């Protein structure tokens, strides 16, 4: 039996990042970049007007009477042909290249056109460089546009597009097989006979996989017989991660650990000082460059849920190239006193109210790790460290958001 930290540490030490794949930008959102991408040109590529107005020479505005002759009009996408000299200006639109000779742009709102090609400046205080973004100010050609390892958000997709990359190398999210085990389980559409229950973990775990960014493959139900399990697990090892539910505790029909071991899956850990979820198991099979990480989650729905969020999601993120970081917690204050005693860290379903500061955490009544209705009312799990402690209302606790 190991600590939660040690279990996460072993996952970090075991799980390898998936090899990069080339993806079009519209399929790259949320992935991490597997290469560093450089700017193919200066940005902006030319001295650029930041406003609609008049490009001119700043000293002119002060020395002359503020009247300038407009010699040309340049819109974004065009190149100016004429040089701006004393007494003249070019009508210019946002984004257009600043003509040679000009060193400032006066906003159109600060100029009024007078008869014919003449324009008069309302304000003759014009500064050199005003309303111009100099070539290369945002990024120089050859500099890094987006660094390897960066999570691609919409803004990074824009940066990649700006430097001409319609496809980029990214680490894909893993394909995750979900196989539930238990001879008591029947498919969701069946009416359970005496002693049987419906498979609720299957849909839940597949949804957790998808919510974490992965591709879920639902592999059905396997009964609690070594042969049946082996038969169902064998083809499931095609995935990057295989999630099993049930059969990892100490019952006579908890055969998953032995079956996995007989199939050559190396144990990474089995049993973590954690409630709910203590029997959780992790193993790995390596075949050259290929790796399959197997998780055996306890079958109790709340245990399965908590272990997925703590361990499977962590492994998925590692495979997808995200930095090793423990699952994120927020802080909240308990709304009621609470005594906690135990050798394990405990996660309790709670209602978190984040409309106040600090947020409040109301621990919900619950009947243990089969209590899905209580988990459904919860929007967080309060984490209580191992040991004996009396909490009073207002005490600060860590919360895992659901
Ligand atoms: P196990 O971990 O196999 O000992 O199962 C613990 C409890 O979870 C038992 O009450 C099981 O019936 C229940 N359980 C196991 N698998 C599922 C599942 N896929 N859906 C709903 N409940 C399950
Ligand atoms: Mg079972």
GROMACS .gro file of C-alpha atoms and ligand atoms in nm:
model
  426
    1UNK     CA    1   0.000   0.000   0.000
    2UNK     CA    2   0.151   0.331  -0.111
    3UNK     CA    3   0.057   0.697  -0.070
    4UNK     CA    4  -0.136   0.898  -0.328
    5UNK     CA    5   0.175   1.105  -0.403
    6UNK     CA    6   0.385   0.794  -0.455
    7UNK     CA    7   0.121   0.647  -0.689
    8UNK     CA    8   0.116   0.965  -0.900
    9UNK     CA    9   0.495   0.971  -0.899
   10UNK     CA   10   0.507   0.613  -1.027
   11UNK     CA   11   0.264   0.702  -1.306
   12UNK     CA   12   0.492   0.992  -1.404
   13UNK     CA   13   0.793   0.763  -1.404
   14UNK     CA   14   0.618   0.496  -1.611
   15UNK     CA   15   0.399   0.668  -1.867
   16UNK     CA   16   0.565   0.783  -2.190
   17UNK     CA   17   0.449   1.067  -2.409
   18UNK     CA   18   0.280   0.940  -2.728
   19UNK     CA   19   0.479   0.982  -3.050
   20UNK     CA   20   0.395   1.300  -3.245
   21UNK     CA   21   0.144   1.304  -3.529
   22UNK     CA   22   0.090   1.567  -3.800
   23UNK     CA   23  -0.247   1.737  -3.748
   24UNK     CA   24  -0.432   2.008  -3.940
   25UNK     CA   25  -0.493   2.315  -3.723
   26UNK     CA   26  -0.865   2.244  -3.692
   27UNK     CA   27  -0.784   1.916  -3.518
   28UNK     CA   28  -0.508   2.045  -3.294
   29UNK     CA   29  -0.702   2.241  -3.030
   30UNK     CA   30  -0.612   2.130  -2.676
   31UNK     CA   31  -0.313   1.918  -2.777
   32UNK     CA   32   0.050   1.999  -2.694
   33UNK     CA   33   0.292   2.103  -2.968
   34UNK     CA   34   0.563   1.843  -3.035
   35UNK     CA   35   0.795   2.078  -3.228
   36UNK     CA   36   0.909   2.436  -3.195
   37UNK     CA   37   0.770   2.652  -3.473
   38UNK     CA   38   0.966   2.957  -3.591
   39UNK     CA   39   0.840   3.276  -3.755
   40UNK     CA   40   0.887   3.261  -4.133
   41UNK     CA   41   0.882   3.641  -4.161
   42UNK     CA   42   0.894   3.955  -3.950
   43UNK     CA   43   0.566   4.045  -3.785
   44UNK     CA   44   0.433   4.279  -3.893
   45UNK     CA   45   0.603   4.223  -4.231
   46UNK     CA   46   0.613   4.599  -4.300
   47UNK     CA   47   0.583   4.922  -4.102
   48UNK     CA   48   0.209   4.915  -4.058
   49UNK     CA   49  -0.060   5.178  -3.999
   50UNK     CA   50  -0.254   5.110  -3.677
   51UNK     CA   51  -0.541   5.342  -3.762
   52UNK     CA   52  -0.722   5.486  -4.062
   53UNK     CA   53  -0.574   5.829  -4.132
   54UNK     CA   54  -0.295   6.021  -4.301
   55UNK     CA   55   0.068   5.912  -4.327
   56UNK     CA   56   0.300   6.209  -4.312
   57UNK     CA   57   0.632   6.341  -4.194
   58UNK     CA   58   0.601   6.454  -3.829
   59UNK     CA   59   0.815   6.770  -3.856
   60UNK     CA   60   0.600   6.890  -4.149
   61UNK     CA   61   0.292   6.898  -3.932
   62UNK     CA   62   0.457   7.152  -3.706
   63UNK     CA   63   0.652   7.362  -3.956
   64UNK     CA   64   0.383   7.417  -4.217
   65UNK     CA   65   0.037   7.560  -4.156
   66UNK     CA   66  -0.121   7.216  -4.101
   67UNK     CA   67  -0.248   7.189  -4.457
   68UNK     CA   68  -0.123   6.889  -4.656
   69UNK     CA   69  -0.183   6.772  -5.010
   70UNK     CA   70  -0.300   6.409  -5.035
   71UNK     CA   71  -0.096   6.234  -5.305
   72UNK     CA   72  -0.214   5.873  -5.281
   73UNK     CA   73  -0.459   5.634  -5.109
   74UNK     CA   74  -0.338   5.298  -4.976
   75UNK     CA   75  -0.569   5.029  -4.837
   76UNK     CA   76  -0.459   4.712  -4.653
   77UNK     CA   77  -0.320   4.465  -4.906
   78UNK     CA   78  -0.173   4.733  -5.133
   79UNK     CA   79   0.178   4.876  -5.148
   80UNK     CA   80   0.233   5.253  -5.157
   81UNK     CA   81   0.405   5.380  -5.474
   82UNK     CA   82   0.478   5.741  -5.384
   83UNK     CA   83   0.723   5.885  -5.133
   84UNK     CA   84   0.586   6.125  -4.875
   85UNK     CA   85   0.782   6.452  -4.872
   86UNK     CA   86   0.737   6.798  -4.719
   87UNK     CA   87   0.380   6.929  -4.750
   88UNK     CA   88   0.216   6.607  -4.861
   89UNK     CA   89   0.043   6.308  -4.702
   90UNK     CA   90  -0.091   5.969  -4.808
   91UNK     CA   91  -0.443   5.859  -4.710
   92UNK     CA   92  -0.383   5.524  -4.539
   93UNK     CA   93  -0.604   5.250  -4.396
   94UNK     CA   94  -0.542   5.024  -4.090
   95UNK     CA   95  -0.300   4.743  -4.173
   96UNK     CA   96  -0.158   4.906  -4.486
   97UNK     CA   97   0.219   4.957  -4.528
   98UNK     CA   98   0.343   5.304  -4.434
   99UNK     CA   99   0.481   5.480  -4.745
  100UNK     CA  100   0.850   5.573  -4.767
  101UNK     CA  101   0.924   5.916  -4.622
  102UNK     CA  102   0.636   5.903  -4.371
  103UNK     CA  103   0.713   5.857  -4.001
  104UNK     CA  104   0.372   5.912  -3.840
  105UNK     CA  105   0.004   5.852  -3.903
  106UNK     CA  106  -0.261   6.101  -3.793
  107UNK     CA  107  -0.604   5.953  -3.723
  108UNK     CA  108  -0.870   6.047  -3.972
  109UNK     CA  109  -1.076   6.187  -3.683
  110UNK     CA  110  -0.803   6.447  -3.623
  111UNK     CA  111  -0.798   6.578  -3.975
  112UNK     CA  112  -1.060   6.740  -4.192
  113UNK     CA  113  -1.049   6.733  -4.563
  114UNK     CA  114  -1.075   7.071  -4.724
  115UNK     CA  115  -1.129   7.147  -5.090
  116UNK     CA  116  -0.999   6.884  -5.337
  117UNK     CA  117  -0.689   6.690  -5.243
  118UNK     CA  118  -0.615   6.905  -4.938
  119UNK     CA  119  -0.645   6.804  -4.576
  120UNK     CA  120  -0.610   7.010  -4.257
  121UNK     CA  121  -0.481   6.872  -3.927
  122UNK     CA  122  -0.686   6.952  -3.617
  123UNK     CA  123  -0.384   6.900  -3.394
  124UNK     CA  124  -0.034   6.979  -3.511
  125UNK     CA  125   0.138   6.797  -3.224
  126UNK     CA  126   0.245   6.490  -3.420
  127UNK     CA  127   0.503   6.251  -3.273
  128UNK     CA  128   0.747   6.048  -3.476
  129UNK     CA  129   0.625   5.687  -3.489
  130UNK     CA  130   0.272   5.766  -3.382
  131UNK     CA  131   0.014   5.505  -3.490
  132UNK     CA  132   0.279   5.300  -3.668
  133UNK     CA  133   0.375   4.943  -3.573
  134UNK     CA  134   0.732   4.899  -3.693
  135UNK     CA  135   0.823   4.593  -3.897
  136UNK     CA  136   0.930   4.301  -3.672
  137UNK     CA  137   0.807   4.463  -3.347
  138UNK     CA  138   0.581   4.169  -3.260
  139UNK     CA  139   0.822   3.897  -3.372
  140UNK     CA  140   1.140   3.878  -3.573
  141UNK     CA  141   1.184   3.633  -3.858
  142UNK     CA  142   1.347   3.313  -3.725
  143UNK     CA  143   1.237   3.371  -3.365
  144UNK     CA  144   1.017   3.116  -3.191
  145UNK     CA  145   0.645   3.162  -3.264
  146UNK     CA  146   0.519   2.872  -3.048
  147UNK     CA  147   0.752   2.659  -2.836
  148UNK     CA  148   0.752   2.282  -2.814
  149UNK     CA  149   0.534   2.159  -2.527
  150UNK     CA  150   0.288   2.450  -2.546
  151UNK     CA  151  -0.079   2.364  -2.505
  152UNK     CA  152  -0.254   2.479  -2.821
  153UNK     CA  153  -0.534   2.720  -2.737
  154UNK     CA  154  -0.718   2.921  -3.002
  155UNK     CA  155  -0.458   3.201  -2.978
  156UNK     CA  156  -0.168   2.961  -3.045
  157UNK     CA  157  -0.358   2.824  -3.347
  158UNK     CA  158  -0.372   3.184  -3.474
  159UNK     CA  159   0.004   3.224  -3.423
  160UNK     CA  160   0.072   2.901  -3.613
  161UNK     CA  161  -0.156   3.016  -3.896
  162UNK     CA  162   0.024   3.351  -3.902
  163UNK     CA  163   0.357   3.183  -3.969
  164UNK     CA  164   0.215   2.965  -4.245
  165UNK     CA  165   0.168   2.634  -4.065
  166UNK     CA  166  -0.159   2.464  -4.159
  167UNK     CA  167  -0.034   2.136  -4.011
  168UNK     CA  168   0.175   2.087  -3.701
  169UNK     CA  169   0.330   1.802  -3.507
  170UNK     CA  170   0.137   1.744  -3.186
  171UNK     CA  171   0.115   1.475  -2.921
  172UNK     CA  172  -0.224   1.306  -2.968
  173UNK     CA  173  -0.454   1.223  -2.680
  174UNK     CA  174  -0.454   0.851  -2.598
  175UNK     CA  175  -0.707   0.597  -2.717
  176UNK     CA  176  -0.859   0.447  -2.406
  177UNK     CA  177  -1.037   0.111  -2.394
  178UNK     CA  178  -1.301   0.069  -2.122
  179UNK     CA  179  -1.377  -0.287  -2.012
  180UNK     CA  180  -1.602  -0.350  -1.711
  181UNK     CA  181  -1.582  -0.676  -1.521
  182UNK     CA  182  -1.835  -0.845  -1.293
  183UNK     CA  183  -2.067  -1.146  -1.338
  184UNK     CA  184  -2.345  -0.943  -1.174
  185UNK     CA  185  -2.351  -0.686  -1.455
  186UNK     CA  186  -2.607  -0.668  -1.734
  187UNK     CA  187  -2.619  -0.421  -2.027
  188UNK     CA  188  -2.806  -0.095  -1.971
  189UNK     CA  189  -3.102  -0.201  -2.190
  190UNK     CA  190  -3.165  -0.521  -1.993
  191UNK     CA  191  -3.390  -0.560  -1.689
  192UNK     CA  192  -3.163  -0.710  -1.422
  193UNK     CA  193  -3.267  -1.052  -1.290
  194UNK     CA  194  -3.243  -1.117  -0.914
  195UNK     CA  195  -2.899  -1.028  -0.783
  196UNK     CA  196  -2.791  -0.851  -1.100
  197UNK     CA  197  -2.732  -0.480  -1.163
  198UNK     CA  198  -2.689  -0.266  -1.473
  199UNK     CA  199  -2.347  -0.163  -1.593
  200UNK     CA  200  -2.338   0.204  -1.498
  201UNK     CA  201  -1.960   0.237  -1.483
  202UNK     CA  202  -1.918   0.170  -1.855
  203UNK     CA  203  -2.098   0.484  -1.978
  204UNK     CA  204  -1.951   0.690  -1.692
  205UNK     CA  205  -1.591   0.591  -1.761
  206UNK     CA  206  -1.626   0.637  -2.138
  207UNK     CA  207  -1.763   0.986  -2.072
  208UNK     CA  208  -1.479   1.064  -1.830
  209UNK     CA  209  -1.231   0.960  -2.102
  210UNK     CA  210  -1.396   1.188  -2.356
  211UNK     CA  211  -1.417   1.478  -2.114
  212UNK     CA  212  -1.044   1.441  -2.051
  213UNK     CA  213  -0.981   1.475  -2.426
  214UNK     CA  214  -0.930   1.108  -2.512
  215UNK     CA  215  -1.097   0.869  -2.751
  216UNK     CA  216  -1.303   0.609  -2.566
  217UNK     CA  217  -1.363   0.257  -2.692
  218UNK     CA  218  -1.633   0.075  -2.492
  219UNK     CA  219  -1.545  -0.292  -2.484
  220UNK     CA  220  -1.845  -0.432  -2.299
  221UNK     CA  221  -1.872  -0.657  -1.995
  222UNK     CA  222  -1.652  -0.950  -1.895
  223UNK     CA  223  -1.762  -1.207  -1.635
  224UNK     CA  224  -1.552  -1.295  -1.329
  225UNK     CA  225  -1.376  -1.601  -1.474
  226UNK     CA  226  -1.005  -1.601  -1.549
  227UNK     CA  227  -1.059  -1.735  -1.903
  228UNK     CA  228  -1.332  -1.479  -1.983
  229UNK     CA  229  -1.117  -1.197  -1.850
  230UNK     CA  230  -0.811  -1.305  -2.046
  231UNK     CA  231  -1.020  -1.336  -2.359
  232UNK     CA  232  -1.163  -0.986  -2.319
  233UNK     CA  233  -0.837  -0.820  -2.213
  234UNK     CA  234  -0.621  -0.963  -2.493
  235UNK     CA  235  -0.769  -0.758  -2.782
  236UNK     CA  236  -0.818  -0.457  -2.552
  237UNK     CA  237  -0.439  -0.420  -2.524
  238UNK     CA  238  -0.448  -0.248  -2.864
  239UNK     CA  239  -0.532   0.078  -2.687
  240UNK     CA  240  -0.282   0.322  -2.531
  241UNK     CA  241  -0.460   0.291  -2.197
  242UNK     CA  242  -0.693   0.015  -2.084
  243UNK     CA  243  -0.933   0.096  -1.801
  244UNK     CA  244  -1.088  -0.201  -1.622
  245UNK     CA  245  -1.355  -0.163  -1.358
  246UNK     CA  246  -1.419  -0.419  -1.085
  247UNK     CA  247  -1.239  -0.728  -0.966
  248UNK     CA  248  -0.938  -0.568  -0.799
  249UNK     CA  249  -1.037  -0.598  -0.431
  250UNK     CA  250  -0.998  -0.893  -0.197
  251UNK     CA  251  -1.311  -1.096  -0.284
  252UNK     CA  252  -1.290  -1.453  -0.407
  253UNK     CA  253  -1.394  -1.337  -0.756
  254UNK     CA  254  -1.149  -1.048  -0.771
  255UNK     CA  255  -0.930  -1.206  -1.036
  256UNK     CA  256  -0.808  -0.903  -1.232
  257UNK     CA  257  -0.464  -0.861  -1.065
  258UNK     CA  258  -0.369  -1.228  -1.113
  259UNK     CA  259  -0.499  -1.240  -1.469
  260UNK     CA  260  -0.308  -0.925  -1.565
  261UNK     CA  261   0.010  -1.063  -1.417
  262UNK     CA  262  -0.034  -1.395  -1.598
  263UNK     CA  263  -0.059  -1.196  -1.921
  264UNK     CA  264   0.278  -1.030  -1.868
  265UNK     CA  265   0.152  -0.695  -1.747
  266UNK     CA  266   0.405  -0.555  -1.503
  267UNK     CA  267   0.254  -0.413  -1.183
  268UNK     CA  268   0.325  -0.044  -1.120
  269UNK     CA  269   0.119  -0.035  -0.802
  270UNK     CA  270  -0.172  -0.210  -0.639
  271UNK     CA  271  -0.355  -0.047  -0.348
  272UNK     CA  272  -0.318   0.316  -0.252
  273UNK     CA  273  -0.382   0.480   0.087
  274UNK     CA  274  -0.697   0.646  -0.040
  275UNK     CA  275  -1.070   0.637   0.032
  276UNK     CA  276  -1.267   0.563  -0.175
  277UNK     CA  277  -1.047   0.369  -0.414
  278UNK     CA  278  -0.795   0.183  -0.202
  279UNK     CA  279  -0.778  -0.137  -0.419
  280UNK     CA  280  -0.682   0.060  -0.734
  281UNK     CA  281  -0.422  -0.104  -0.954
  282UNK     CA  282  -0.188   0.016  -1.228
  283UNK     CA  283   0.023  -0.197  -1.460
  284UNK     CA  284   0.214  -0.158  -1.782
  285UNK     CA  285   0.301  -0.367  -2.082
  286UNK     CA  286   0.585  -0.265  -2.305
  287UNK     CA  287   0.650  -0.397  -2.651
  288UNK     CA  288   0.941  -0.212  -2.811
  289UNK     CA  289   0.828   0.150  -2.847
  290UNK     CA  290   0.468   0.067  -2.776
  291UNK     CA  291   0.327   0.094  -2.427
  292UNK     CA  292  -0.011   0.000  -2.284
  293UNK     CA  293  -0.091   0.133  -1.939
  294UNK     CA  294  -0.360  -0.067  -1.760
  295UNK     CA  295  -0.571   0.063  -1.473
  296UNK     CA  296  -0.787  -0.162  -1.259
  297UNK     CA  297  -1.043   0.061  -1.085
  298UNK     CA  298  -1.256  -0.064  -0.797
  299UNK     CA  299  -1.608  -0.139  -0.924
  300UNK     CA  300  -1.795   0.080  -0.679
  301UNK     CA  301  -1.914   0.372  -0.892
  302UNK     CA  302  -1.779   0.651  -0.671
  303UNK     CA  303  -1.445   0.472  -0.631
  304UNK     CA  304  -1.421   0.426  -1.006
  305UNK     CA  305  -1.497   0.794  -1.059
  306UNK     CA  306  -1.246   0.920  -0.802
  307UNK     CA  307  -0.970   0.686  -0.921
  308UNK     CA  308  -1.030   0.788  -1.280
  309UNK     CA  309  -0.996   1.157  -1.196
  310UNK     CA  310  -0.687   1.102  -0.980
  311UNK     CA  311  -0.493   0.845  -1.183
  312UNK     CA  312  -0.629   0.774  -1.531
  313UNK     CA  313  -0.674   1.140  -1.621
  314UNK     CA  314  -0.320   1.207  -1.497
  315UNK     CA  315  -0.179   0.928  -1.716
  316UNK     CA  316  -0.381   1.051  -2.015
  317UNK     CA  317  -0.238   1.399  -1.977
  318UNK     CA  318   0.115   1.265  -1.946
  319UNK     CA  319   0.071   1.066  -2.270
  320UNK     CA  320  -0.063   1.378  -2.440
  321UNK     CA  321   0.256   1.566  -2.349
  322UNK     CA  322   0.135   1.780  -2.059
  323UNK     CA  323   0.376   1.847  -1.773
  324UNK     CA  324   0.362   1.620  -1.468
  325UNK     CA  325   0.141   1.816  -1.231
  326UNK     CA  326  -0.079   1.672  -0.958
  327UNK     CA  327  -0.456   1.706  -1.016
  328UNK     CA  328  -0.549   2.067  -0.947
  329UNK     CA  329  -0.714   2.155  -0.615
  330UNK     CA  330  -0.886   2.475  -0.506
  331UNK     CA  331  -0.920   2.594  -0.145
  332UNK     CA  332  -1.253   2.631   0.032
  333UNK     CA  333  -1.390   2.676   0.385
  334UNK     CA  334  -1.599   2.407   0.551
  335UNK     CA  335  -1.957   2.515   0.631
  336UNK     CA  336  -1.991   2.270   0.923
  337UNK     CA  337  -1.768   2.094   1.177
  338UNK     CA  338  -1.638   1.748   1.093
  339UNK     CA  339  -1.429   1.479   1.259
  340UNK     CA  340  -1.197   1.281   1.044
  341UNK     CA  341  -0.993   0.982   1.148
  342UNK     CA  342  -0.821   0.736   0.922
  343UNK     CA  343  -0.496   0.613   0.782
  344UNK     CA  344  -0.589   0.716   0.435
  345UNK     CA  345  -0.655   1.043   0.261
  346UNK     CA  346  -1.031   1.070   0.207
  347UNK     CA  347  -1.230   1.236  -0.070
  348UNK     CA  348  -1.584   1.336   0.030
  349UNK     CA  349  -1.854   1.456  -0.211
  350UNK     CA  350  -1.927   1.823  -0.145
  351UNK     CA  351  -2.120   2.117  -0.275
  352UNK     CA  352  -1.881   2.402  -0.347
  353UNK     CA  353  -2.018   2.755  -0.354
  354UNK     CA  354  -1.777   2.972  -0.548
  355UNK     CA  355  -2.001   3.278  -0.552
  356UNK     CA  356  -1.834   3.391  -0.229
  357UNK     CA  357  -1.470   3.445  -0.136
  358UNK     CA  358  -1.329   3.227  -0.001
  359UNK     CA  359  -1.543   2.955  -0.159
  360UNK     CA  360  -1.754   2.743   0.079
  361UNK     CA  361  -1.757   2.363   0.093
  362UNK     CA  362  -2.063   2.182   0.226
  363UNK     CA  363  -1.988   1.813   0.277
  364UNK     CA  364  -2.287   1.609   0.157
  365UNK     CA  365  -2.441   1.318   0.342
  366UNK     CA  366  -2.347   0.998   0.167
  367UNK     CA  367  -2.374   0.624   0.200
  368UNK     CA  368  -2.030   0.526   0.084
  369UNK     CA  369  -1.883   0.452  -0.252
  370UNK     CA  370  -2.198   0.310  -0.412
  371UNK     CA  371  -2.376   0.644  -0.364
  372UNK     CA  372  -2.408   0.787  -0.714
  373UNK     CA  373  -2.702   1.017  -0.624
  374UNK     CA  374  -2.482   1.193  -0.367
  375UNK     CA  375  -2.196   1.222  -0.618
  376UNK     CA  376  -2.446   1.367  -0.865
  377UNK     CA  377  -2.542   1.641  -0.618
  378UNK     CA  378  -2.174   1.719  -0.561
  379UNK     CA  379  -1.962   1.953  -0.770
  380UNK     CA  380  -1.641   1.887  -0.581
  381UNK     CA  381  -1.457   1.636  -0.363
  382UNK     CA  382  -1.314   1.764  -0.036
  383UNK     CA  383  -0.975   1.611   0.033
  384UNK     CA  384  -0.903   1.530   0.397
  385UNK     CA  385  -0.547   1.425   0.476
  386UNK     CA  386  -0.469   1.103   0.665
  387UNK     CA  387  -0.459   1.125   1.045
  388UNK     CA  388  -0.696   1.232   1.318
  389UNK     CA  389  -0.841   1.578   1.316
  390UNK     CA  390  -1.146   1.774   1.426
  391UNK     CA  391  -1.243   2.040   1.176
  392UNK     CA  392  -1.457   2.336   1.271
  393UNK     CA  393  -1.674   2.548   1.041
  394UNK     CA  394  -1.449   2.790   0.852
  395UNK     CA  395  -1.151   2.552   0.837
  396UNK     CA  396  -0.965   2.560   0.510
  397UNK     CA  397  -0.966   2.241   0.299
  398UNK     CA  398  -0.847   2.133  -0.046
  399UNK     CA  399  -1.113   2.056  -0.307
  400UNK     CA  400  -1.095   1.864  -0.631
  401UNK     CA  401  -1.350   2.021  -0.869
  402UNK     CA  402  -1.578   1.777  -1.050
  403LIG     P1  403  -1.582  -0.499  -0.724
  403LIG     O1  404  -1.482  -0.392  -0.731
  403LIG     O2  405  -1.582  -0.587  -0.846
  403LIG     O3  406  -1.570  -0.576  -0.596
  403LIG     O4  407  -1.724  -0.431  -0.721
  403LIG     C1  408  -1.760  -0.346  -0.612
  403LIG     C2  409  -1.904  -0.304  -0.624
  403LIG     O5  410  -1.923  -0.227  -0.741
  403LIG     C3  411  -2.002  -0.418  -0.634
  403LIG     O6  412  -2.117  -0.384  -0.560
  403LIG     C4  413  -2.032  -0.423  -0.780
  403LIG     O7  414  -2.156  -0.480  -0.808
  403LIG     C5  415  -2.027  -0.279  -0.821
  403LIG     N1  416  -1.991  -0.268  -0.962
  403LIG     C6  417  -1.889  -0.329  -1.021
  403LIG     N2  418  -1.882  -0.298  -1.151
  403LIG     C7  419  -1.986  -0.216  -1.176
  403LIG     C8  420  -2.033  -0.149  -1.293
  403LIG     N3  421  -1.973  -0.163  -1.411
  403LIG     N4  422  -2.141  -0.072  -1.281
  403LIG     C9  423  -2.203  -0.056  -1.162
  403LIG     N5  424  -2.162  -0.115  -1.048
  403LIG    C10  425  -2.055  -0.196  -1.053
  404LIG    MG1  426  -1.668  -0.763  -0.898
   0.00000   0.00000   0.00000
